Amino acid sequence: MCRQSATVCLIKSPALESVAGLSLVERLRMLPDPRRRRGVRHPFVAVLLVAASAVIAGARSYAAIGQWSANAPQHALARLGARVTGTLGVRVAPSPATIRRVIALVCPGGLADLTGASPGGADSVAVDGKAARGSRHGQTPAAHLLAAMTGDGRTITQLRVPDKTNEITCFAALLKPYDLSGVTVTADALHTQRDHVCFLVEDKHAHFLLVVKANQPGLHRRLRSLPWKDVTARRYDREVSHGRKETRVTRALTVTDLDFPHPSRPCASCVTAPTSRAESAAARPSTRSRT
């Protein structure tokens, strides 16, 4: 399965309906082994299960995954399907290098489709992209992944963004296999694109909540010119985070002449005013001592 093309990843992924009710082991068995047959010593699914178990146990790097694998007891390796060697039936864990190579070959889109949650019943789906931590190796740049998550934090799917493009070209391919009727899709300012809005409303029958910044200068200018000061319906959110106090003020207006696709839909007509932020130094305990 291709690691570079988001479209190919989705086409070659198993049908989403076929994995409902299956265990993790049964889902992983549906993935084709990307390795060459010659020299294969460890079962493909066992390597993935060892890596997943190590991450659940707290491992955050390939070195930590390899350390957990080397110290795993025999009964744990047996349940994970590790390779058996010798007349005594000793289970042998895959090495850190083997785990790294196998994970590097697995298609992130296909793996996410098999293990991800369904957006059915969710009120909102958030789309965001990040560079995968620890994926940079030598001269190879870090893998940039575009992911979709439900409002309660469950990952639906993710795709690797090809090196010669950006997240914009992968947005529709990421959400295309899913039924998003009535779901509100949120994304950052990069995805405030006309094609994205038409895809969500016309093809997926979804709502959208997008951020408008200077990447859309005309739309941003028209929004800034709206009578925000005259709005009486306001919502205030205050929190202390990262050593500062933040106050966010949200105002809503109904707008129909923004020169943007589908401005009259209920969710699309609700515009969030710019964030008001007041920073202050966090109160810290004094280090002085009195005698």
PDB file of C-alpha atoms in Angstrom:
ATOM      1  CA  MET A   1       0.000   0.000   0.000  1.00  0.00           C
ATOM      2  CA  CYS A   2       1.346   3.398  -0.984  1.00  0.00           C
ATOM      3  CA  ARG A   3       2.682   5.702   1.721  1.00  0.00           C
ATOM      4  CA  GLN A   4       2.871   8.757  -0.498  1.00  0.00           C
ATOM      5  CA  SER A   5      -0.478   9.052  -2.287  1.00  0.00           C
ATOM      6  CA  ALA A   6      -3.523   9.783  -0.151  1.00  0.00           C
ATOM      7  CA  THR A   7      -5.866   8.727  -2.949  1.00  0.00           C
ATOM      8  CA  VAL A   8      -4.213   5.354  -3.453  1.00  0.00           C
ATOM      9  CA  CYS A   9      -4.254   4.728   0.305  1.00  0.00           C
ATOM     10  CA  LEU A  10      -8.005   5.161   0.456  1.00  0.00           C
ATOM     11  CA  ILE A  11      -8.728   3.133  -2.663  1.00  0.00           C
ATOM     12  CA  LYS A  12      -6.742   0.152  -1.387  1.00  0.00           C
ATOM     13  CA  SER A  13      -8.131   0.294   2.139  1.00  0.00           C
ATOM     14  CA  PRO A  14     -10.743  -2.351   3.055  1.00  0.00           C
ATOM     15  CA  ALA A  15     -14.391  -1.354   3.004  1.00  0.00           C
ATOM     16  CA  LEU A  16     -15.312   0.402   6.230  1.00  0.00           C
ATOM     17  CA  GLU A  17     -18.426  -1.724   6.700  1.00  0.00           C
ATOM     18  CA  SER A  18     -16.378  -4.940   6.599  1.00  0.00           C
ATOM     19  CA  VAL A  19     -14.393  -4.155   9.772  1.00  0.00           C
ATOM     20  CA  ALA A  20     -17.347  -3.430  12.048  1.00  0.00           C
ATOM     21  CA  GLY A  21     -17.368  -5.775  15.033  1.00  0.00           C
ATOM     22  CA  LEU A  22     -13.905  -7.217  14.348  1.00  0.00           C
ATOM     23  CA  SER A  23     -11.162  -7.344  16.970  1.00  0.00           C
ATOM     24  CA  LEU A  24      -7.887  -5.467  16.541  1.00  0.00           C
ATOM     25  CA  VAL A  25      -6.059  -8.659  15.540  1.00  0.00           C
ATOM     26  CA  GLU A  26      -8.681  -9.487  12.910  1.00  0.00           C
ATOM     27  CA  ARG A  27      -8.507  -5.967  11.520  1.00  0.00           C
ATOM     28  CA  LEU A  28      -4.712  -5.980  11.288  1.00  0.00           C
ATOM     29  CA  ARG A  29      -4.804  -9.300   9.438  1.00  0.00           C
ATOM     30  CA  MET A  30      -6.657  -7.543   6.629  1.00  0.00           C
ATOM     31  CA  LEU A  31      -3.580  -5.406   5.934  1.00  0.00           C
ATOM     32  CA  PRO A  32      -1.254  -6.875   3.288  1.00  0.00           C
ATOM     33  CA  ASP A  33       2.321  -7.502   4.407  1.00  0.00           C
ATOM     34  CA  PRO A  34       4.421  -4.875   2.537  1.00  0.00           C
ATOM     35  CA  ARG A  35       7.685  -6.781   3.074  1.00  0.00           C
ATOM     36  CA  ARG A  36       9.378  -9.035   0.555  1.00  0.00           C
ATOM     37  CA  ARG A  37       8.967 -12.724   1.285  1.00  0.00           C
ATOM     38  CA  ARG A  38      12.678 -13.401   1.363  1.00  0.00           C
ATOM     39  CA  GLY A  39      14.192 -12.957   4.810  1.00  0.00           C
ATOM     40  CA  VAL A  40      10.918 -12.516   6.715  1.00  0.00           C
ATOM     41  CA  ARG A  41      11.285 -13.926  10.228  1.00  0.00           C
ATOM     42  CA  HIS A  42       8.619 -12.233  12.340  1.00  0.00           C
ATOM     43  CA  PRO A  43       4.863 -12.315  11.614  1.00  0.00           C
ATOM     44  CA  PHE A  44       3.616  -9.002  10.275  1.00  0.00           C
ATOM     45  CA  VAL A  45       0.656  -8.722  12.660  1.00  0.00           C
ATOM     46  CA  ALA A  46       2.834  -9.681  15.643  1.00  0.00           C
ATOM     47  CA  VAL A  47       5.232  -6.804  14.939  1.00  0.00           C
ATOM     48  CA  LEU A  48       2.345  -4.329  14.815  1.00  0.00           C
ATOM     49  CA  LEU A  49       0.819  -5.714  18.012  1.00  0.00           C
ATOM     50  CA  VAL A  50       4.146  -5.512  19.852  1.00  0.00           C
ATOM     51  CA  ALA A  51       4.554  -1.878  18.789  1.00  0.00           C
ATOM     52  CA  ALA A  52       0.969  -1.032  19.771  1.00  0.00           C
ATOM     53  CA  SER A  53       1.350  -2.708  23.173  1.00  0.00           C
ATOM     54  CA  ALA A  54       4.565  -0.805  23.847  1.00  0.00           C
ATOM     55  CA  VAL A  55       2.926   2.525  23.003  1.00  0.00           C
ATOM     56  CA  ILE A  56      -0.031   1.722  25.269  1.00  0.00           C
ATOM     57  CA  ALA A  57       2.483   0.916  28.024  1.00  0.00           C
ATOM     58  CA  GLY A  58       4.022   4.388  27.655  1.00  0.00           C
ATOM     59  CA  ALA A  59       6.712   4.044  24.966  1.00  0.00           C
ATOM     60  CA  ARG A  60       7.155   7.238  22.947  1.00  0.00           C
ATOM     61  CA  SER A  61      10.065   6.346  20.637  1.00  0.00           C
ATOM     62  CA  TYR A  62      11.379   3.431  18.622  1.00  0.00           C
ATOM     63  CA  ALA A  63      14.104   2.896  21.214  1.00  0.00           C
ATOM     64  CA  ALA A  64      11.503   2.692  23.981  1.00  0.00           C
ATOM     65  CA  ILE A  65       9.371   0.320  21.893  1.00  0.00           C
ATOM     66  CA  GLY A  66      12.403  -1.913  21.336  1.00  0.00           C
ATOM     67  CA  GLN A  67      13.234  -1.866  25.045  1.00  0.00           C
ATOM     68  CA  TRP A  68       9.685  -2.870  25.960  1.00  0.00           C
ATOM     69  CA  SER A  69       9.765  -5.624  23.343  1.00  0.00           C
ATOM     70  CA  ALA A  70      13.068  -7.022  24.641  1.00  0.00           C
ATOM     71  CA  ASN A  71      11.789  -7.091  28.233  1.00  0.00           C
ATOM     72  CA  ALA A  72       8.318  -8.460  27.473  1.00  0.00           C
ATOM     73  CA  PRO A  73       7.575 -11.764  29.280  1.00  0.00           C
ATOM     74  CA  GLN A  74       6.996 -14.970  27.360  1.00  0.00           C
ATOM     75  CA  HIS A  75       3.264 -15.117  28.065  1.00  0.00           C
ATOM     76  CA  ALA A  76       2.823 -11.587  26.670  1.00  0.00           C
ATOM     77  CA  LEU A  77       4.798 -12.410  23.519  1.00  0.00           C
ATOM     78  CA  ALA A  78       2.730 -15.574  23.100  1.00  0.00           C
ATOM     79  CA  ARG A  79      -0.536 -13.620  23.188  1.00  0.00           C
ATOM     80  CA  LEU A  80       0.893 -11.132  20.682  1.00  0.00           C
ATOM     81  CA  GLY A  81       1.872 -13.935  18.288  1.00  0.00           C
ATOM     82  CA  ALA A  82       5.646 -13.496  18.442  1.00  0.00           C
ATOM     83  CA  ARG A  83       7.889 -15.922  16.555  1.00  0.00           C
ATOM     84  CA  VAL A  84       8.649 -19.309  18.130  1.00  0.00           C
ATOM     85  CA  THR A  85      12.206 -20.659  17.981  1.00  0.00           C
ATOM     86  CA  GLY A  86      14.037 -23.712  19.295  1.00  0.00           C
ATOM     87  CA  THR A  87      12.762 -27.009  20.622  1.00  0.00           C
ATOM     88  CA  LEU A  88      11.631 -25.345  23.847  1.00  0.00           C
ATOM     89  CA  GLY A  89       9.262 -23.032  22.004  1.00  0.00           C
ATOM     90  CA  VAL A  90      10.865 -19.794  23.176  1.00  0.00           C
ATOM     91  CA  ARG A  91       9.169 -16.654  21.900  1.00  0.00           C
ATOM     92  CA  VAL A  92      11.498 -14.144  20.237  1.00  0.00           C
ATOM     93  CA  ALA A  93      10.526 -10.476  20.126  1.00  0.00           C
ATOM     94  CA  PRO A  94      11.257  -8.379  17.011  1.00  0.00           C
ATOM     95  CA  SER A  95      14.254  -6.068  17.234  1.00  0.00           C
ATOM     96  CA  PRO A  96      13.907  -2.258  17.265  1.00  0.00           C
ATOM     97  CA  ALA A  97      15.244  -2.127  13.683  1.00  0.00           C
ATOM     98  CA  THR A  98      12.623  -4.629  12.515  1.00  0.00           C
ATOM     99  CA  ILE A  99       9.834  -2.707  14.226  1.00  0.00           C
ATOM    100  CA  ARG A 100      10.998   0.554  12.643  1.00  0.00           C
ATOM    101  CA  ARG A 101      11.184  -0.955   9.145  1.00  0.00           C
ATOM    102  CA  VAL A 102       7.752  -2.572   9.355  1.00  0.00           C
ATOM    103  CA  ILE A 103       6.049   0.558  10.669  1.00  0.00           C
ATOM    104  CA  ALA A 104       7.753   2.641   7.979  1.00  0.00           C
ATOM    105  CA  LEU A 105       6.314   0.366   5.275  1.00  0.00           C
ATOM    106  CA  VAL A 106       2.746   0.295   6.584  1.00  0.00           C
ATOM    107  CA  CYS A 107       0.343   2.658   4.845  1.00  0.00           C
ATOM    108  CA  PRO A 108      -0.940   5.108   7.499  1.00  0.00           C
ATOM    109  CA  GLY A 109      -4.194   5.632   5.611  1.00  0.00           C
ATOM    110  CA  GLY A 110      -5.023   1.939   5.409  1.00  0.00           C
ATOM    111  CA  LEU A 111      -4.024   1.337   9.020  1.00  0.00           C
ATOM    112  CA  ALA A 112      -6.112   4.263  10.233  1.00  0.00           C
ATOM    113  CA  ASP A 113      -9.139   3.101   8.235  1.00  0.00           C
ATOM    114  CA  LEU A 114      -8.922  -0.301   9.919  1.00  0.00           C
ATOM    115  CA  THR A 115      -8.359   0.886  13.480  1.00  0.00           C
ATOM    116  CA  GLY A 116     -10.149   4.245  13.442  1.00  0.00           C
ATOM    117  CA  ALA A 117     -13.529   5.066  14.925  1.00  0.00           C
ATOM    118  CA  SER A 118     -16.676   5.696  12.920  1.00  0.00           C
ATOM    119  CA  PRO A 119     -17.979   9.289  12.765  1.00  0.00           C
ATOM    120  CA  GLY A 120     -21.535   7.986  12.998  1.00  0.00           C
ATOM    121  CA  GLY A 121     -23.368   9.632  15.881  1.00  0.00           C
ATOM    122  CA  ALA A 122     -20.695  12.299  16.393  1.00  0.00           C
ATOM    123  CA  ASP A 123     -21.735  15.944  16.591  1.00  0.00           C
ATOM    124  CA  SER A 124     -18.459  17.286  15.217  1.00  0.00           C
ATOM    125  CA  VAL A 125     -15.332  16.164  13.382  1.00  0.00           C
ATOM    126  CA  ALA A 126     -12.065  18.108  13.591  1.00  0.00           C
ATOM    127  CA  VAL A 127      -9.518  18.002  10.755  1.00  0.00           C
ATOM    128  CA  ASP A 128      -5.923  18.959  11.501  1.00  0.00           C
ATOM    129  CA  GLY A 129      -2.437  18.133  10.298  1.00  0.00           C
ATOM    130  CA  LYS A 130       0.778  17.589  12.235  1.00  0.00           C
ATOM    131  CA  ALA A 131       4.280  16.292  11.651  1.00  0.00           C
ATOM    132  CA  ALA A 132       4.629  12.828  13.194  1.00  0.00           C
ATOM    133  CA  ARG A 133       7.000  12.988  16.133  1.00  0.00           C
ATOM    134  CA  GLY A 134      10.066  10.797  15.744  1.00  0.00           C
ATOM    135  CA  SER A 135       9.389  10.031  12.062  1.00  0.00           C
ATOM    136  CA  ARG A 136      12.387  11.956  10.755  1.00  0.00           C
ATOM    137  CA  HIS A 137      15.259   9.613   9.959  1.00  0.00           C
ATOM    138  CA  GLY A 138      18.545  10.844   8.529  1.00  0.00           C
ATOM    139  CA  GLN A 139      17.869  12.878   5.402  1.00  0.00           C
ATOM    140  CA  THR A 140      14.257  11.696   5.255  1.00  0.00           C
ATOM    141  CA  PRO A 141      11.913  14.486   6.409  1.00  0.00           C
ATOM    142  CA  ALA A 142       9.303  13.897   9.068  1.00  0.00           C
ATOM    143  CA  ALA A 143       6.016  12.447   7.864  1.00  0.00           C
ATOM    144  CA  HIS A 144       3.228  15.023   7.759  1.00  0.00           C
ATOM    145  CA  LEU A 145      -0.149  13.472   8.589  1.00  0.00           C
ATOM    146  CA  LEU A 146      -3.637  14.866   8.113  1.00  0.00           C
ATOM    147  CA  ALA A 147      -6.087  13.395  10.615  1.00  0.00           C
ATOM    148  CA  ALA A 148      -9.795  13.536  11.409  1.00  0.00           C
ATOM    149  CA  MET A 149     -11.051  13.170  14.989  1.00  0.00           C
ATOM    150  CA  THR A 150     -14.446  13.219  16.656  1.00  0.00           C
ATOM    151  CA  GLY A 151     -15.307  15.837  19.246  1.00  0.00           C
ATOM    152  CA  ASP A 152     -14.664  13.378  22.091  1.00  0.00           C
ATOM    153  CA  GLY A 153     -11.104  12.651  20.907  1.00  0.00           C
ATOM    154  CA  ARG A 154     -11.528   9.423  18.891  1.00  0.00           C
ATOM    155  CA  THR A 155      -9.376   9.211  15.765  1.00  0.00           C
ATOM    156  CA  ILE A 156     -11.378   8.434  12.628  1.00  0.00           C
ATOM    157  CA  THR A 157      -8.617   8.233  10.042  1.00  0.00           C
ATOM    158  CA  GLN A 158      -5.401   9.861   8.898  1.00  0.00           C
ATOM    159  CA  LEU A 159      -3.415  10.173   5.697  1.00  0.00           C
ATOM    160  CA  ARG A 160       0.167  11.006   4.935  1.00  0.00           C
ATOM    161  CA  VAL A 161       0.452  14.263   3.019  1.00  0.00           C
ATOM    162  CA  PRO A 162       2.693  13.780  -0.046  1.00  0.00           C
ATOM    163  CA  ASP A 163       6.018  15.593   0.191  1.00  0.00           C
ATOM    164  CA  LYS A 164       5.413  17.781  -2.880  1.00  0.00           C
ATOM    165  CA  THR A 165       1.987  19.078  -1.891  1.00  0.00           C
ATOM    166  CA  ASN A 166       0.102  20.240   1.223  1.00  0.00           C
ATOM    167  CA  GLU A 167      -2.958  19.453   3.334  1.00  0.00           C
ATOM    168  CA  ILE A 168      -5.379  21.221   0.984  1.00  0.00           C
ATOM    169  CA  THR A 169      -5.127  18.536  -1.699  1.00  0.00           C
ATOM    170  CA  CYS A 170      -5.803  15.742   0.833  1.00  0.00           C
ATOM    171  CA  PHE A 171      -8.855  17.228   2.586  1.00  0.00           C
ATOM    172  CA  ALA A 172     -11.543  15.688   0.367  1.00  0.00           C
ATOM    173  CA  ALA A 173      -9.732  12.339   0.097  1.00  0.00           C
ATOM    174  CA  LEU A 174      -9.540  12.131   3.891  1.00  0.00           C
ATOM    175  CA  LEU A 175     -13.302  12.498   4.452  1.00  0.00           C
ATOM    176  CA  LYS A 176     -14.685  10.978   1.250  1.00  0.00           C
ATOM    177  CA  PRO A 177     -15.338   7.410   2.559  1.00  0.00           C
ATOM    178  CA  TYR A 178     -17.450   8.553   5.531  1.00  0.00           C
ATOM    179  CA  ASP A 179     -21.082   9.525   6.029  1.00  0.00           C
ATOM    180  CA  LEU A 180     -20.999  13.040   7.492  1.00  0.00           C
ATOM    181  CA  SER A 181     -24.671  13.955   7.175  1.00  0.00           C
ATOM    182  CA  GLY A 182     -25.521  16.499   9.861  1.00  0.00           C
ATOM    183  CA  VAL A 183     -21.975  16.512  11.281  1.00  0.00           C
ATOM    184  CA  THR A 184     -20.165  19.818  11.834  1.00  0.00           C
ATOM    185  CA  VAL A 185     -16.650  19.680  10.372  1.00  0.00           C
ATOM    186  CA  THR A 186     -14.103  22.079  11.864  1.00  0.00           C
ATOM    187  CA  ALA A 187     -10.691  22.983  10.465  1.00  0.00           C
ATOM    188  CA  ASP A 188      -8.089  25.735  10.668  1.00  0.00           C
ATOM    189  CA  ALA A 189      -7.656  28.676   8.307  1.00  0.00           C
ATOM    190  CA  LEU A 190      -5.671  26.648   5.777  1.00  0.00           C
ATOM    191  CA  HIS A 191      -8.838  24.746   4.852  1.00  0.00           C
ATOM    192  CA  THR A 192     -11.073  27.790   4.451  1.00  0.00           C
ATOM    193  CA  GLN A 193     -11.386  27.024   0.753  1.00  0.00           C
ATOM    194  CA  ARG A 194     -14.384  27.281  -1.558  1.00  0.00           C
ATOM    195  CA  ASP A 195     -13.879  23.758  -2.885  1.00  0.00           C
ATOM    196  CA  HIS A 196     -13.796  22.369   0.656  1.00  0.00           C
ATOM    197  CA  VAL A 197     -17.060  24.077   1.568  1.00  0.00           C
ATOM    198  CA  CYS A 198     -18.804  22.858  -1.593  1.00  0.00           C
ATOM    199  CA  PHE A 199     -17.529  19.330  -0.937  1.00  0.00           C
ATOM    200  CA  LEU A 200     -18.811  19.320   2.654  1.00  0.00           C
ATOM    201  CA  VAL A 201     -22.230  20.813   1.936  1.00  0.00           C
ATOM    202  CA  GLU A 202     -23.084  19.421  -1.497  1.00  0.00           C
ATOM    203  CA  ASP A 203     -21.376  16.011  -1.417  1.00  0.00           C
ATOM    204  CA  LYS A 204     -21.302  15.085   2.287  1.00  0.00           C
ATOM    205  CA  HIS A 205     -24.380  17.063   3.480  1.00  0.00           C
ATOM    206  CA  ALA A 206     -22.363  18.311   6.450  1.00  0.00           C
ATOM    207  CA  HIS A 207     -22.054  21.639   8.251  1.00  0.00           C
ATOM    208  CA  PHE A 208     -18.777  23.511   8.614  1.00  0.00           C
ATOM    209  CA  LEU A 209     -17.036  25.840  11.050  1.00  0.00           C
ATOM    210  CA  LEU A 210     -13.912  27.389   9.551  1.00  0.00           C
ATOM    211  CA  VAL A 211     -11.445  30.045  10.664  1.00  0.00           C
ATOM    212  CA  VAL A 212     -10.893  33.053   8.414  1.00  0.00           C
ATOM    213  CA  LYS A 213      -7.484  34.734   8.433  1.00  0.00           C
ATOM    214  CA  ALA A 214      -5.366  36.718   6.012  1.00  0.00           C
ATOM    215  CA  ASN A 215      -5.053  33.770   3.614  1.00  0.00           C
ATOM    216  CA  GLN A 216      -8.514  34.870   2.393  1.00  0.00           C
ATOM    217  CA  PRO A 217      -7.954  38.664   2.290  1.00  0.00           C
ATOM    218  CA  GLY A 218     -11.257  39.614   0.656  1.00  0.00           C
ATOM    219  CA  LEU A 219     -13.375  37.439   2.930  1.00  0.00           C
ATOM    220  CA  HIS A 220     -11.360  38.517   5.960  1.00  0.00           C
ATOM    221  CA  ARG A 221     -11.864  42.186   5.114  1.00  0.00           C
ATOM    222  CA  ARG A 222     -15.623  41.762   4.693  1.00  0.00           C
ATOM    223  CA  LEU A 223     -15.906  39.954   8.020  1.00  0.00           C
ATOM    224  CA  ARG A 224     -13.906  42.614   9.828  1.00  0.00           C
ATOM    225  CA  SER A 225     -16.252  45.290   8.474  1.00  0.00           C
ATOM    226  CA  LEU A 226     -19.354  43.685  10.019  1.00  0.00           C
ATOM    227  CA  PRO A 227     -20.979  45.490  12.993  1.00  0.00           C
ATOM    228  CA  TRP A 228     -19.503  43.273  15.707  1.00  0.00           C
ATOM    229  CA  LYS A 229     -19.801  45.986  18.371  1.00  0.00           C
ATOM    230  CA  ASP A 230     -23.581  46.090  17.937  1.00  0.00           C
ATOM    231  CA  VAL A 231     -24.047  42.374  18.648  1.00  0.00           C
ATOM    232  CA  THR A 232     -25.794  41.790  21.972  1.00  0.00           C
ATOM    233  CA  ALA A 233     -25.584  37.978  22.040  1.00  0.00           C
ATOM    234  CA  ARG A 234     -22.121  37.167  23.333  1.00  0.00           C
ATOM    235  CA  ARG A 235     -20.389  34.257  24.982  1.00  0.00           C
ATOM    236  CA  TYR A 236     -17.337  34.656  27.207  1.00  0.00           C
ATOM    237  CA  ASP A 237     -14.847  31.868  27.873  1.00  0.00           C
ATOM    238  CA  ARG A 238     -12.070  32.519  30.357  1.00  0.00           C
ATOM    239  CA  GLU A 239      -9.225  30.183  31.211  1.00  0.00           C
ATOM    240  CA  VAL A 240      -5.681  30.183  32.555  1.00  0.00           C
ATOM    241  CA  SER A 241      -3.250  28.222  30.410  1.00  0.00           C
ATOM    242  CA  HIS A 242       0.469  28.279  29.587  1.00  0.00           C
ATOM    243  CA  GLY A 243       1.178  30.976  32.144  1.00  0.00           C
ATOM    244  CA  ARG A 244      -1.400  33.462  30.885  1.00  0.00           C
ATOM    245  CA  LYS A 245      -5.049  34.365  31.221  1.00  0.00           C
ATOM    246  CA  GLU A 246      -7.175  34.180  28.099  1.00  0.00           C
ATOM    247  CA  THR A 247     -10.614  35.638  27.488  1.00  0.00           C
ATOM    248  CA  ARG A 248     -12.416  34.568  24.330  1.00  0.00           C
ATOM    249  CA  VAL A 249     -15.477  36.487  23.207  1.00  0.00           C
ATOM    250  CA  THR A 250     -17.750  34.821  20.657  1.00  0.00           C
ATOM    251  CA  ARG A 251     -20.388  36.800  18.775  1.00  0.00           C
ATOM    252  CA  ALA A 252     -22.813  35.471  16.163  1.00  0.00           C
ATOM    253  CA  LEU A 253     -24.218  37.213  13.104  1.00  0.00           C
ATOM    254  CA  THR A 254     -26.430  36.025  10.264  1.00  0.00           C
ATOM    255  CA  VAL A 255     -24.791  36.949   6.970  1.00  0.00           C
ATOM    256  CA  THR A 256     -25.978  36.197   3.427  1.00  0.00           C
ATOM    257  CA  ASP A 257     -23.759  38.358   1.170  1.00  0.00           C
ATOM    258  CA  LEU A 258     -20.215  37.219   1.935  1.00  0.00           C
ATOM    259  CA  ASP A 259     -19.426  36.103  -1.626  1.00  0.00           C
ATOM    260  CA  PHE A 260     -18.590  32.681  -0.205  1.00  0.00           C
ATOM    261  CA  PRO A 261     -20.295  29.337  -0.934  1.00  0.00           C
ATOM    262  CA  HIS A 262     -23.385  28.492   1.139  1.00  0.00           C
ATOM    263  CA  PRO A 263     -23.356  31.474   3.533  1.00  0.00           C
ATOM    264  CA  SER A 264     -27.055  31.111   4.359  1.00  0.00           C
ATOM    265  CA  ARG A 265     -26.813  27.642   5.945  1.00  0.00           C
ATOM    266  CA  PRO A 266     -27.411  27.684   9.718  1.00  0.00           C
ATOM    267  CA  CYS A 267     -23.877  26.761  10.780  1.00  0.00           C
ATOM    268  CA  ALA A 268     -22.147  28.675   8.009  1.00  0.00           C
ATOM    269  CA  SER A 269     -23.949  31.877   8.931  1.00  0.00           C
ATOM    270  CA  CYS A 270     -22.615  31.797  12.478  1.00  0.00           C
ATOM    271  CA  VAL A 271     -19.384  33.777  12.412  1.00  0.00           C
ATOM    272  CA  THR A 272     -16.974  33.860  15.315  1.00  0.00           C
ATOM    273  CA  ALA A 273     -15.460  37.214  16.142  1.00  0.00           C
ATOM    274  CA  PRO A 274     -11.679  37.542  16.527  1.00  0.00           C
ATOM    275  CA  THR A 275     -10.291  36.222  19.789  1.00  0.00           C
ATOM    276  CA  SER A 276      -9.676  38.727  22.537  1.00  0.00           C
ATOM    277  CA  ARG A 277      -6.642  37.700  24.552  1.00  0.00           C
ATOM    278  CA  ALA A 278      -5.287  39.321  27.682  1.00  0.00           C
ATOM    279  CA  GLU A 279      -1.958  37.920  28.751  1.00  0.00           C
ATOM    280  CA  SER A 280      -0.554  38.164  32.232  1.00  0.00           C
ATOM    281  CA  ALA A 281       2.239  36.503  34.112  1.00  0.00           C
ATOM    282  CA  ALA A 282       1.137  33.437  36.006  1.00  0.00           C
ATOM    283  CA  ALA A 283       1.337  33.617  39.769  1.00  0.00           C
ATOM    284  CA  ARG A 284       4.353  31.653  40.902  1.00  0.00           C
ATOM    285  CA  PRO A 285       5.272  30.617  44.438  1.00  0.00           C
ATOM    286  CA  SER A 286       7.979  32.761  45.972  1.00  0.00           C
ATOM    287  CA  THR A 287      11.416  31.215  46.323  1.00  0.00           C
ATOM    288  CA  ARG A 288      12.443  33.561  49.119  1.00  0.00           C
ATOM    289  CA  SER A 289      12.650  32.218  52.651  1.00  0.00           C
ATOM    290  CA  ARG A 290      12.148  34.144  55.840  1.00  0.00           C
ATOM    291  CA  THR A 291      13.886  33.484  59.124  1.00  0.00           C
TER     292      THR A 291
END
